[in-house]
Coordinates of C-alpha atoms and ligand atoms in Angstrom, one line a residue:
X1 CA 96.2 12.8 -15.6
X2 CA 93.2 10.5 -15.0
X3 CA 92.0 8.7 -18.3
X4 CA 89.4 6.0 -18.6
X5 CA 91.2 2.9 -19.8
X6 CA 90.1 1.2 -22.9
X7 CA 89.5 -2.4 -22.4
X8 CA 92.3 -3.4 -24.8
X9 CA 95.0 -1.4 -22.6
X10 CA 93.2 -3.7 -19.4
X11 CA 92.7 -7.0 -20.7
X12 CA 94.8 -7.0 -23.9
X13 CA 92.3 -7.5 -26.7
X14 CA 89.9 -5.8 -28.8
X15 CA 86.2 -6.1 -30.2
X16 CA 87.7 -4.5 -33.4
X17 CA 90.6 -5.2 -35.4
X18 CA 91.8 -1.7 -36.3
X19 CA 92.7 -0.9 -33.0
X20 CA 96.3 0.0 -32.3
X21 CA 97.8 1.3 -29.0
X22 CA 99.5 4.5 -29.1
X23 CA 100.3 4.0 -25.5
X24 CA 103.5 3.3 -24.6
X25 CA 104.1 -0.5 -23.8
X26 CA 103.8 -1.0 -19.7
X27 CA 106.6 -3.9 -19.8
X28 CA 105.4 -5.2 -16.1
X29 CA 101.7 -5.5 -17.2
X30 CA 101.1 -3.7 -14.1
X31 CA 98.2 -0.9 -14.6
X32 CA 97.7 2.1 -12.5
X33 CA 94.0 2.5 -13.7
X34 CA 93.4 5.4 -10.9
X35 CA 95.4 9.3 -10.4
X36 CA 96.8 8.6 -7.0
X37 CA 96.7 12.1 -6.9
X38 CA 93.1 11.7 -6.1
X39 CA 93.6 11.3 -2.7
X40 CA 92.0 7.7 -1.8
X41 CA 89.8 7.8 1.1
X42 CA 89.0 5.0 3.0
X43 CA 90.1 2.4 5.0
X44 CA 93.8 2.8 6.2
X45 CA 94.0 -0.2 8.1
X46 CA 92.9 0.9 11.3
X47 CA 89.8 3.0 11.2
X48 CA 87.6 3.3 8.2
X49 CA 87.4 6.9 7.3
X50 CA 85.0 8.9 4.5
X51 CA 83.0 5.5 3.9
X52 CA 79.5 6.3 3.4
X53 CA 77.3 3.2 4.2
X54 CA 73.5 3.5 2.4
X55 CA 70.5 1.4 3.2
X56 CA 67.2 1.1 1.5
X57 CA 64.2 1.7 3.6
X58 CA 62.3 -1.1 1.2
X59 CA 64.5 -3.6 0.9
X60 CA 65.5 -5.2 4.2
X61 CA 69.5 -6.8 4.4
X62 CA 70.7 -4.5 1.9
X63 CA 73.3 -2.1 2.6
X64 CA 76.0 -0.1 0.5
X65 CA 79.4 0.7 1.6
X66 CA 80.9 3.6 -0.8
X67 CA 84.6 4.3 -1.1
X68 CA 85.3 0.8 1.2
X69 CA 88.3 0.0 -0.7
X70 CA 90.8 2.7 -1.7
X71 CA 92.4 3.7 -5.5
X72 CA 95.1 1.5 -4.2
X73 CA 93.1 -1.5 -3.2
X74 CA 91.2 -1.4 -6.7
X75 CA 94.4 -0.9 -8.7
X76 CA 95.9 -4.6 -6.4
X77 CA 92.2 -6.0 -7.7
X78 CA 92.0 -5.0 -11.8
X79 CA 95.9 -6.1 -11.9
X80 CA 95.3 -9.1 -10.0
X81 CA 92.6 -10.6 -12.4
X82 CA 94.3 -8.6 -15.3
X83 CA 97.3 -11.1 -14.1
X84 CA 95.1 -14.0 -13.5
X85 CA 94.1 -14.0 -17.8
X86 CA 91.1 -14.7 -17.5
X87 CA 89.2 -12.5 -20.0
X88 CA 92.1 -13.8 -22.8
X89 CA 89.6 -15.2 -24.8
X90 CA 87.4 -12.1 -26.3
X91 CA 84.1 -14.1 -25.7
X92 CA 84.5 -15.0 -22.1
X93 CA 83.3 -12.2 -19.2
X94 CA 82.8 -14.2 -16.4
X95 CA 84.9 -16.4 -14.3
X96 CA 84.3 -18.5 -11.3
X97 CA 86.4 -19.5 -8.9
X98 CA 86.0 -22.1 -6.6
X99 CA 87.4 -23.3 -3.1
X100 CA 90.5 -21.3 -1.9
X101 CA 89.7 -17.8 -3.0
X102 CA 92.6 -16.4 -5.7
X103 CA 95.3 -14.4 -3.7
X104 CA 95.0 -11.1 -4.9
X105 CA 91.1 -10.9 -3.5
X106 CA 92.4 -11.5 0.2
X107 CA 92.9 -7.7 1.1
X108 CA 89.5 -6.7 0.5
X109 CA 87.9 -10.0 1.9
X110 CA 90.1 -8.6 4.9
X111 CA 88.8 -5.1 4.6
X112 CA 84.8 -6.5 3.8
X113 CA 84.7 -8.9 7.1
X114 CA 86.5 -6.3 9.4
X115 CA 83.7 -3.8 7.9
X116 CA 80.9 -3.5 10.9
X117 CA 77.2 -3.8 9.9
X118 CA 77.7 -5.4 6.8
X119 CA 75.5 -8.4 7.7
X120 CA 74.1 -9.6 10.3
X121 CA 76.4 -11.0 13.1
X122 CA 76.0 -14.9 12.3
X123 CA 76.8 -14.5 9.2
X124 CA 79.6 -12.0 9.4
X125 CA 81.6 -13.9 12.1
X126 CA 81.4 -17.5 10.0
X127 CA 84.6 -18.8 9.0
X128 CA 85.2 -18.8 6.1
X129 CA 83.0 -16.0 4.6
X130 CA 83.5 -16.3 1.6
X131 CA 84.8 -19.6 -0.6
X132 CA 83.1 -18.6 -3.9
X133 CA 84.4 -15.7 -6.3
X134 CA 82.8 -14.4 -9.8
X135 CA 84.2 -12.0 -11.7
X136 CA 82.1 -10.5 -14.2
X137 CA 83.3 -8.4 -17.0
X138 CA 80.9 -6.0 -18.8
X139 CA 81.5 -3.6 -21.4
X140 CA 79.8 -0.3 -22.3
X141 CA 75.8 -1.6 -22.7
X142 CA 76.5 -5.1 -21.3
X143 CA 74.5 -6.2 -18.6
X144 CA 73.5 -9.3 -16.4
X145 CA 69.8 -10.7 -16.7
X146 CA 67.5 -9.8 -13.5
X147 CA 68.1 -13.0 -10.8
X148 CA 68.1 -13.7 -7.8
X149 CA 71.5 -15.5 -6.4
X150 CA 71.5 -19.5 -6.3
X151 CA 70.3 -21.5 -3.3
X152 CA 73.2 -23.5 -3.2
X153 CA 75.2 -20.5 -2.1
X154 CA 74.5 -19.1 1.7
X155 CA 73.0 -15.8 2.8
X156 CA 75.4 -12.9 2.6
X157 CA 76.6 -12.1 -0.4
X158 CA 78.9 -9.0 -1.7
X159 CA 79.5 -7.3 -4.8
X160 CA 82.4 -5.4 -5.4
X161 CA 82.1 -2.7 -8.1
X162 CA 85.6 -1.6 -10.2
X163 CA 86.4 0.6 -12.8
X164 CA 82.8 2.0 -14.0
X165 CA 79.9 2.8 -12.4
X166 CA 76.3 1.2 -13.4
X167 CA 72.8 1.0 -11.8
X168 CA 71.9 -2.5 -10.4
X169 CA 67.7 -2.6 -10.8
X170 CA 66.2 -4.2 -7.3
X171 CA 62.6 -5.8 -8.5
X172 CA 60.5 -7.1 -6.0
X173 CA 59.4 -10.9 -6.4
X174 CA 55.7 -11.5 -6.5
X175 CA 56.5 -16.2 -6.2
X176 CA 59.6 -17.2 -4.4
X177 CA 58.1 -20.7 -4.0
X178 CA 60.4 -21.4 -7.1
X179 CA 63.4 -20.9 -5.4
X180 CA 63.5 -23.0 -2.9
X181 CA 62.6 -26.0 -5.4
X182 CA 65.6 -25.0 -7.5
X183 CA 68.4 -27.1 -6.6
X184 CA 70.8 -26.2 -9.2
X185 CA 71.4 -24.1 -12.2
X186 CA 69.3 -24.9 -14.8
X187 CA 67.3 -22.6 -16.5
X188 CA 67.7 -20.5 -13.4
X189 CA 68.3 -17.1 -14.8
X190 CA 65.6 -17.6 -17.2
X191 CA 63.3 -18.7 -14.5
X192 CA 62.9 -14.9 -12.8
X193 CA 61.7 -13.2 -15.8
X194 CA 58.7 -14.2 -15.3
X195 CA 57.7 -13.8 -11.7
X196 CA 59.2 -10.7 -10.8
X197 CA 58.0 -7.4 -11.2
X198 CA 54.9 -6.6 -9.6
X199 CA 56.1 -3.9 -7.7
X200 CA 58.4 -0.8 -7.8
X201 CA 62.0 -1.1 -9.0
X202 CA 64.6 0.3 -7.0
X203 CA 67.8 1.9 -8.7
X204 CA 70.9 1.7 -7.0
X205 CA 74.2 3.0 -7.9
X206 CA 77.0 0.9 -7.7
X207 CA 80.5 2.9 -8.1
X208 CA 83.9 1.9 -8.2
X209 CA 85.4 1.0 -4.6
X210 CA 81.7 0.6 -3.4
X211 CA 81.1 -3.0 -1.9
X212 CA 76.9 -3.8 -1.5
X213 CA 75.9 -6.5 0.6
X214 CA 72.9 -8.5 -0.1
X215 CA 71.5 -10.5 2.8
X216 CA 67.8 -11.8 4.1
X217 CA 65.3 -10.4 2.4
X218 CA 67.4 -8.5 -0.4
X219 CA 69.2 -11.9 -1.2
X220 CA 65.9 -14.3 -0.8
X221 CA 63.0 -11.8 -2.2
X222 CA 64.3 -9.1 -4.6
X223 CA 66.1 -10.2 -7.8
X224 CA 68.8 -8.0 -8.9
X225 CA 70.1 -6.9 -12.7
X226 CA 71.7 -4.8 -14.4
X227 CA 69.7 -3.5 -17.5
X228 CA 71.4 -3.0 -20.9
X229 CA 72.5 0.5 -21.2
X230 CA 75.0 2.7 -22.4
X231 CA 73.9 5.4 -20.3
X232 CA 72.2 5.2 -16.4
X233 CA 69.8 7.8 -15.5
X234 CA 68.8 8.5 -12.0
X235 CA 67.4 11.2 -10.5
X236 CA 69.3 14.1 -11.7
X237 CA 72.1 11.3 -12.2
X238 CA 73.6 10.7 -15.5
X239 CA 76.1 7.7 -15.6
X240 CA 78.1 6.9 -19.4
X241 CA 78.9 3.3 -18.3
X242 CA 82.7 2.1 -19.5
X243 CA 84.7 -0.9 -18.7
X244 CA 83.5 -2.4 -15.7
X245 CA 84.4 -5.2 -13.4
X246 CA 82.7 -6.7 -10.4
X247 CA 83.6 -9.5 -7.7
X248 CA 80.7 -11.4 -6.2
X249 CA 82.0 -13.0 -2.8
X250 CA 79.4 -15.9 -1.8
X251 CA 79.8 -18.9 0.6
X252 CA 78.9 -22.4 -0.5
X253 CA 76.4 -24.5 1.4
X254 CA 77.8 -27.3 3.3
X255 CA 75.9 -29.9 1.4
X256 CA 77.3 -28.9 -1.6
X257 CA 80.9 -28.5 -0.7
X258 CA 80.5 -32.1 0.9
X259 CA 78.9 -33.4 -2.7
X260 CA 82.7 -32.2 -3.9
X261 CA 84.4 -33.4 -0.6
X262 CA 87.8 -34.5 -2.1
X263 CA 87.7 -31.0 -3.8
X264 CA 86.6 -28.6 -1.1
X265 CA 90.0 -27.5 0.0
X266 CA 91.0 -27.2 -3.2
X267 CA 90.8 -24.1 -5.9
X268 CA 89.4 -24.7 -9.5
X269 CA 88.0 -22.1 -11.9
X270 CA 85.8 -22.0 -14.7
X271 CA 85.9 -18.9 -17.3
X272 CA 82.9 -18.8 -19.7
X273 CA 80.2 -16.1 -21.1
X274 CA 77.8 -15.2 -19.1
X275 CA 74.4 -16.3 -20.4
X276 CA 72.7 -12.9 -20.6
Ligands
LIG301 O1 78.0 -7.6 -11.6 C1 77.6 -7.2 -10.6 O2 77.4 -6.4 -10.2 C2 76.7 -8.4 -10.0 C3 77.2 -9.7 -10.5 C4 75.7 -10.3 -9.5 O3 74.8 -10.6 -9.5 C5 76.1 -12.2 -9.6 O4 77.2 -12.7 -9.6 O5 75.2 -12.9 -8.8
LIG302 FE1 73.5 -11.8 -8.1

């Protein structure tokens, strides 16, 4: 029977000292988050089935593929993330990997790279498609400040959603001139607080197994963020948030790679607390 996993079951830590597991210990460390009786519906290695793609008329370049990853593929990602121990420290909720992608991401990247229409051809056919990943862990009620991804990353970004749904808000930038000047990370997230928000906000529901692709205007001219809500309401739909994990995949700009030439084929990662 499906039961939402607790954060302790997933990542082995608790906010409260009172937590005591009533579950049997799973000696293999492997966690089946999804009940496989709910039949996975999507990519079977040959033909994609039952995948819906959603576009947003006012946000050019934004496309959402629901059910792109099967439950098994989602489990594989979650188990890979657990085994990598990124979130052993309860303070950390963001792991950044540079260089070679962690191996547990490779099947998902393979699927994404074979998904037609995700990106314009020039992006879709680049090699490698991605060389940087961020894994974000959200407890219920947590979010991420509205931002535009850093200019040191190429166009063509995806966000894979796992475990829980949430709403991502897209807001058009009123002034994009600052983005070009901001070559590094400094105060990047704060920068957009003041210059966004002159127009409408477009809610995008990110469900587990979905892949959101951003290119062109959606990547450069809109901010995206997740509000700090325990419940999201969109139209008639009410989403009670549970623990959510997302995987962001991007490609570093070539000149940024050259800055770290000796490291460009190696793998490194950094685990920290999201600054927002
Ligand atoms: O967690 C998400 O869904 C979004 C993450 C994000 O925007 C980012 O890593 O830049
Ligand atoms: Fe982002």
